[in-house]
Amino acid sequence: MELNNLKYKHGSRGHKRKISGRGFGSYSIRGFKGNKGQGQRNTGNVRVGFEGGQTPLYRRTRKIGFNNYEFKTNYNVFSLQQLSQLKLTEINRETLKKALDNARWPIKIIGSTLPLKVALNVQVDYVTPGAKKAIEAAGGQVTLVHAKA
């Protein structure tokens, strides 16, 4: 007989019965759950972090870490329909100054389903391919001027 031949006796390491105290709730209908209250009820399981209706810790503490909000690129967006209502032939930052949401943001022109009737000379930061096609089809010209943001 050697140490590597030793084995446990069958049943000596099986499932052990949960030992409860020698008190009021030992092995009874209240076993291991205490007396009354939410935790003893059949549906008394509450989610992780639940604090009985009090605002939980994870909502009380500051959220830290990376947030992309400050690095988001915002645009002053104009559709071709809006530009045609302005009744301008020259479209640039100076002519759109009153209509801009924020003067620092770049200007972007997006297309619309309505065809243009007036030739526009556009000098903006970004133009969608559909808008560029519509402007050039009406006899206009598109020049991209990248903003210094």
mmCIF file with all atom_site columns, N, CA and C in Angstrom, residues 109-139:
data_model
loop_
_atom_site.group_PDB
_atom_site.id
_atom_site.type_symbol
_atom_site.label_atom_id
_atom_site.label_alt_id
_atom_site.label_comp_id
_atom_site.label_asym_id
_atom_site.label_entity_id
_atom_site.label_seq_id
_atom_site.pdbx_PDB_ins_code
_atom_site.Cartn_x
_atom_site.Cartn_y
_atom_site.Cartn_z
_atom_site.occupancy
_atom_site.B_iso_or_equiv
_atom_site.pdbx_formal_charge
_atom_site.auth_seq_id
_atom_site.auth_comp_id
_atom_site.auth_asym_id
_atom_site.auth_atom_id
_atom_site.pdbx_PDB_model_num
ATOM 1  N N  . ILE A 1 109 ? -24.996 69.739 -46.932 1.00 0.00 ? 109 ILE A N  1
ATOM 2  C CA . ILE A 1 109 ? -26.162 69.800 -47.797 1.00 0.00 ? 109 ILE A CA 1
ATOM 3  C C  . ILE A 1 109 ? -26.595 68.367 -48.107 1.00 0.00 ? 109 ILE A C  1
ATOM 4  N N  . ILE A 1 110 ? -27.884 68.096 -47.871 1.00 0.00 ? 110 ILE A N  1
ATOM 5  C CA . ILE A 1 110 ? -28.417 66.765 -48.175 1.00 0.00 ? 110 ILE A CA 1
ATOM 6  C C  . ILE A 1 110 ? -29.444 66.892 -49.295 1.00 0.00 ? 110 ILE A C  1
ATOM 7  N N  . GLY A 1 111 ? -29.676 65.819 -50.014 1.00 0.00 ? 111 GLY A N  1
ATOM 8  C CA . GLY A 1 111 ? -30.582 65.842 -51.151 1.00 0.00 ? 111 GLY A CA 1
ATOM 9  C C  . GLY A 1 111 ? -32.036 65.757 -50.737 1.00 0.00 ? 111 GLY A C  1
ATOM 10 N N  . SER A 1 112 ? -32.910 65.957 -51.705 1.00 0.00 ? 112 SER A N  1
ATOM 11 C CA . SER A 1 112 ? -34.339 65.779 -51.493 1.00 0.00 ? 112 SER A CA 1
ATOM 12 C C  . SER A 1 112 ? -34.920 65.159 -52.752 1.00 0.00 ? 112 SER A C  1
ATOM 13 N N  . THR A 1 113 ? -36.154 64.740 -52.682 1.00 0.00 ? 113 THR A N  1
ATOM 14 C CA . THR A 1 113 ? -36.773 64.086 -53.838 1.00 0.00 ? 113 THR A CA 1
ATOM 15 C C  . THR A 1 113 ? -37.176 65.088 -54.910 1.00 0.00 ? 113 THR A C  1
ATOM 16 N N  . LEU A 1 114 ? -37.334 66.366 -54.526 1.00 0.00 ? 114 LEU A N  1
ATOM 17 C CA . LEU A 1 114 ? -37.738 67.379 -55.497 1.00 0.00 ? 114 LEU A CA 1
ATOM 18 C C  . LEU A 1 114 ? -36.533 67.826 -56.328 1.00 0.00 ? 114 LEU A C  1
ATOM 19 N N  . PRO A 1 115 ? -36.683 67.923 -57.655 1.00 0.00 ? 115 PRO A N  1
ATOM 20 C CA . PRO A 1 115 ? -35.574 68.402 -58.478 1.00 0.00 ? 115 PRO A CA 1
ATOM 21 C C  . PRO A 1 115 ? -35.397 69.919 -58.327 1.00 0.00 ? 115 PRO A C  1
ATOM 22 N N  . LEU A 1 116 ? -34.165 70.380 -58.468 1.00 0.00 ? 116 LEU A N  1
ATOM 23 C CA . LEU A 1 116 ? -33.891 71.817 -58.376 1.00 0.00 ? 116 LEU A CA 1
ATOM 24 C C  . LEU A 1 116 ? -34.271 72.493 -59.685 1.00 0.00 ? 116 LEU A C  1
ATOM 25 N N  . LYS A 1 117 ? -34.812 73.709 -59.587 1.00 0.00 ? 117 LYS A N  1
ATOM 26 C CA . LYS A 1 117 ? -35.174 74.476 -60.775 1.00 0.00 ? 117 LYS A CA 1
ATOM 27 C C  . LYS A 1 117 ? -34.187 75.603 -61.028 1.00 0.00 ? 117 LYS A C  1
ATOM 28 N N  . VAL A 1 118 ? -33.403 75.953 -60.015 1.00 0.00 ? 118 VAL A N  1
ATOM 29 C CA . VAL A 1 118 ? -32.459 77.064 -60.109 1.00 0.00 ? 118 VAL A CA 1
ATOM 30 C C  . VAL A 1 118 ? -31.040 76.517 -59.988 1.00 0.00 ? 118 VAL A C  1
ATOM 31 N N  . ALA A 1 119 ? -30.143 77.064 -60.784 1.00 0.00 ? 119 ALA A N  1
ATOM 32 C CA . ALA A 1 119 ? -28.735 76.664 -60.688 1.00 0.00 ? 119 ALA A CA 1
ATOM 33 C C  . ALA A 1 119 ? -28.122 77.325 -59.454 1.00 0.00 ? 119 ALA A C  1
ATOM 34 N N  . LEU A 1 120 ? -27.511 76.525 -58.602 1.00 0.00 ? 120 LEU A N  1
ATOM 35 C CA . LEU A 1 120 ? -26.905 77.032 -57.363 1.00 0.00 ? 120 LEU A CA 1
ATOM 36 C C  . LEU A 1 120 ? -25.394 76.868 -57.414 1.00 0.00 ? 120 LEU A C  1
ATOM 37 N N  . ASN A 1 121 ? -24.691 77.891 -56.939 1.00 0.00 ? 121 ASN A N  1
ATOM 38 C CA . ASN A 1 121 ? -23.254 77.786 -56.724 1.00 0.00 ? 121 ASN A CA 1
ATOM 39 C C  . ASN A 1 121 ? -23.056 77.573 -55.234 1.00 0.00 ? 121 ASN A C  1
ATOM 40 N N  . VAL A 1 122 ? -22.630 76.375 -54.856 1.00 0.00 ? 122 VAL A N  1
ATOM 41 C CA . VAL A 1 122 ? -22.581 75.978 -53.457 1.00 0.00 ? 122 VAL A CA 1
ATOM 42 C C  . VAL A 1 122 ? -21.132 75.855 -53.002 1.00 0.00 ? 122 VAL A C  1
ATOM 43 N N  . GLN A 1 123 ? -20.807 76.524 -51.888 1.00 0.00 ? 123 GLN A N  1
ATOM 44 C CA . GLN A 1 123 ? -19.481 76.419 -51.271 1.00 0.00 ? 123 GLN A CA 1
ATOM 45 C C  . GLN A 1 123 ? -19.693 76.072 -49.805 1.00 0.00 ? 123 GLN A C  1
ATOM 46 N N  . VAL A 1 124 ? -19.709 74.784 -49.521 1.00 0.00 ? 124 VAL A N  1
ATOM 47 C CA . VAL A 1 124 ? -19.953 74.297 -48.157 1.00 0.00 ? 124 VAL A CA 1
ATOM 48 C C  . VAL A 1 124 ? -18.931 73.229 -47.801 1.00 0.00 ? 124 VAL A C  1
ATOM 49 N N  . ASP A 1 125 ? -19.058 72.678 -46.583 1.00 0.00 ? 125 ASP A N  1
ATOM 50 C CA . ASP A 1 125 ? -18.085 71.708 -46.096 1.00 0.00 ? 125 ASP A CA 1
ATOM 51 C C  . ASP A 1 125 ? -18.356 70.294 -46.608 1.00 0.00 ? 125 ASP A C  1
ATOM 52 N N  . TYR A 1 126 ? -19.627 69.875 -46.610 1.00 0.00 ? 126 TYR A N  1
ATOM 53 C CA . TYR A 1 126 ? -19.973 68.522 -47.026 1.00 0.00 ? 126 TYR A CA 1
ATOM 54 C C  . TYR A 1 126 ? -21.234 68.536 -47.869 1.00 0.00 ? 126 TYR A C  1
ATOM 55 N N  . VAL A 1 127 ? -21.264 67.667 -48.873 1.00 0.00 ? 127 VAL A N  1
ATOM 56 C CA . VAL A 1 127 ? -22.443 67.509 -49.723 1.00 0.00 ? 127 VAL A CA 1
ATOM 57 C C  . VAL A 1 127 ? -22.635 66.015 -49.955 1.00 0.00 ? 127 VAL A C  1
ATOM 58 N N  . THR A 1 128 ? -23.872 65.542 -49.806 1.00 0.00 ? 128 THR A N  1
ATOM 59 C CA . THR A 1 128 ? -24.136 64.127 -50.071 1.00 0.00 ? 128 THR A CA 1
ATOM 60 C C  . THR A 1 128 ? -24.092 63.897 -51.588 1.00 0.00 ? 128 THR A C  1
ATOM 61 N N  . PRO A 1 129 ? -23.787 62.665 -52.004 1.00 0.00 ? 129 PRO A N  1
ATOM 62 C CA . PRO A 1 129 ? -23.700 62.390 -53.446 1.00 0.00 ? 129 PRO A CA 1
ATOM 63 C C  . PRO A 1 129 ? -24.992 62.709 -54.208 1.00 0.00 ? 129 PRO A C  1
ATOM 64 N N  . GLY A 1 130 ? -26.144 62.418 -53.590 1.00 0.00 ? 130 GLY A N  1
ATOM 65 C CA . GLY A 1 130 ? -27.419 62.708 -54.248 1.00 0.00 ? 130 GLY A CA 1
ATOM 66 C C  . GLY A 1 130 ? -27.649 64.196 -54.429 1.00 0.00 ? 130 GLY A C  1
ATOM 67 N N  . ALA A 1 131 ? -27.262 64.983 -53.414 1.00 0.00 ? 131 ALA A N  1
ATOM 68 C CA . ALA A 1 131 ? -27.427 66.435 -53.502 1.00 0.00 ? 131 ALA A CA 1
ATOM 69 C C  . ALA A 1 131 ? -26.491 67.014 -54.558 1.00 0.00 ? 131 ALA A C  1
ATOM 70 N N  . LYS A 1 132 ? -25.267 66.511 -54.608 1.00 0.00 ? 132 LYS A N  1
ATOM 71 C CA . LYS A 1 132 ? -24.295 66.994 -55.594 1.00 0.00 ? 132 LYS A CA 1
ATOM 72 C C  . LYS A 1 132 ? -24.792 66.712 -57.010 1.00 0.00 ? 132 LYS A C  1
ATOM 73 N N  . LYS A 1 133 ? -25.340 65.533 -57.198 1.00 0.00 ? 133 LYS A N  1
ATOM 74 C CA . LYS A 1 133 ? -25.869 65.142 -58.508 1.00 0.00 ? 133 LYS A CA 1
ATOM 75 C C  . LYS A 1 133 ? -27.021 66.061 -58.921 1.00 0.00 ? 133 LYS A C  1
ATOM 76 N N  . ALA A 1 134 ? -27.913 66.375 -57.968 1.00 0.00 ? 134 ALA A N  1
ATOM 77 C CA . ALA A 1 134 ? -29.065 67.228 -58.257 1.00 0.00 ? 134 ALA A CA 1
ATOM 78 C C  . ALA A 1 134 ? -28.635 68.659 -58.569 1.00 0.00 ? 134 ALA A C  1
ATOM 79 N N  . ILE A 1 135 ? -27.654 69.172 -57.837 1.00 0.00 ? 135 ILE A N  1
ATOM 80 C CA . ILE A 1 135 ? -27.180 70.546 -58.071 1.00 0.00 ? 135 ILE A CA 1
ATOM 81 C C  . ILE A 1 135 ? -26.529 70.652 -59.440 1.00 0.00 ? 135 ILE A C  1
ATOM 82 N N  . GLU A 1 136 ? -25.692 69.673 -59.763 1.00 0.00 ? 136 GLU A N  1
ATOM 83 C CA . GLU A 1 136 ? -25.007 69.708 -61.066 1.00 0.00 ? 136 GLU A CA 1
ATOM 84 C C  . GLU A 1 136 ? -25.977 69.457 -62.218 1.00 0.00 ? 136 GLU A C  1
ATOM 85 N N  . ALA A 1 137 ? -27.032 68.683 -61.979 1.00 0.00 ? 137 ALA A N  1
ATOM 86 C CA . ALA A 1 137 ? -28.044 68.445 -63.011 1.00 0.00 ? 137 ALA A CA 1
ATOM 87 C C  . ALA A 1 137 ? -28.828 69.717 -63.321 1.00 0.00 ? 137 ALA A C  1
ATOM 88 N N  . ALA A 1 138 ? -28.957 70.588 -62.325 1.00 0.00 ? 138 ALA A N  1
ATOM 89 C CA . ALA A 1 138 ? -29.676 71.855 -62.530 1.00 0.00 ? 138 ALA A CA 1
ATOM 90 C C  . ALA A 1 138 ? -28.764 72.928 -63.109 1.00 0.00 ? 138 ALA A C  1
ATOM 91 N N  . GLY A 1 139 ? -27.492 72.588 -63.360 1.00 0.00 ? 139 GLY A N  1
ATOM 92 C CA . GLY A 1 139 ? -26.554 73.559 -63.933 1.00 0.00 ? 139 GLY A CA 1
ATOM 93 C C  . GLY A 1 139 ? -25.751 74.307 -62.886 1.00 0.00 ? 139 GLY A C  1
#
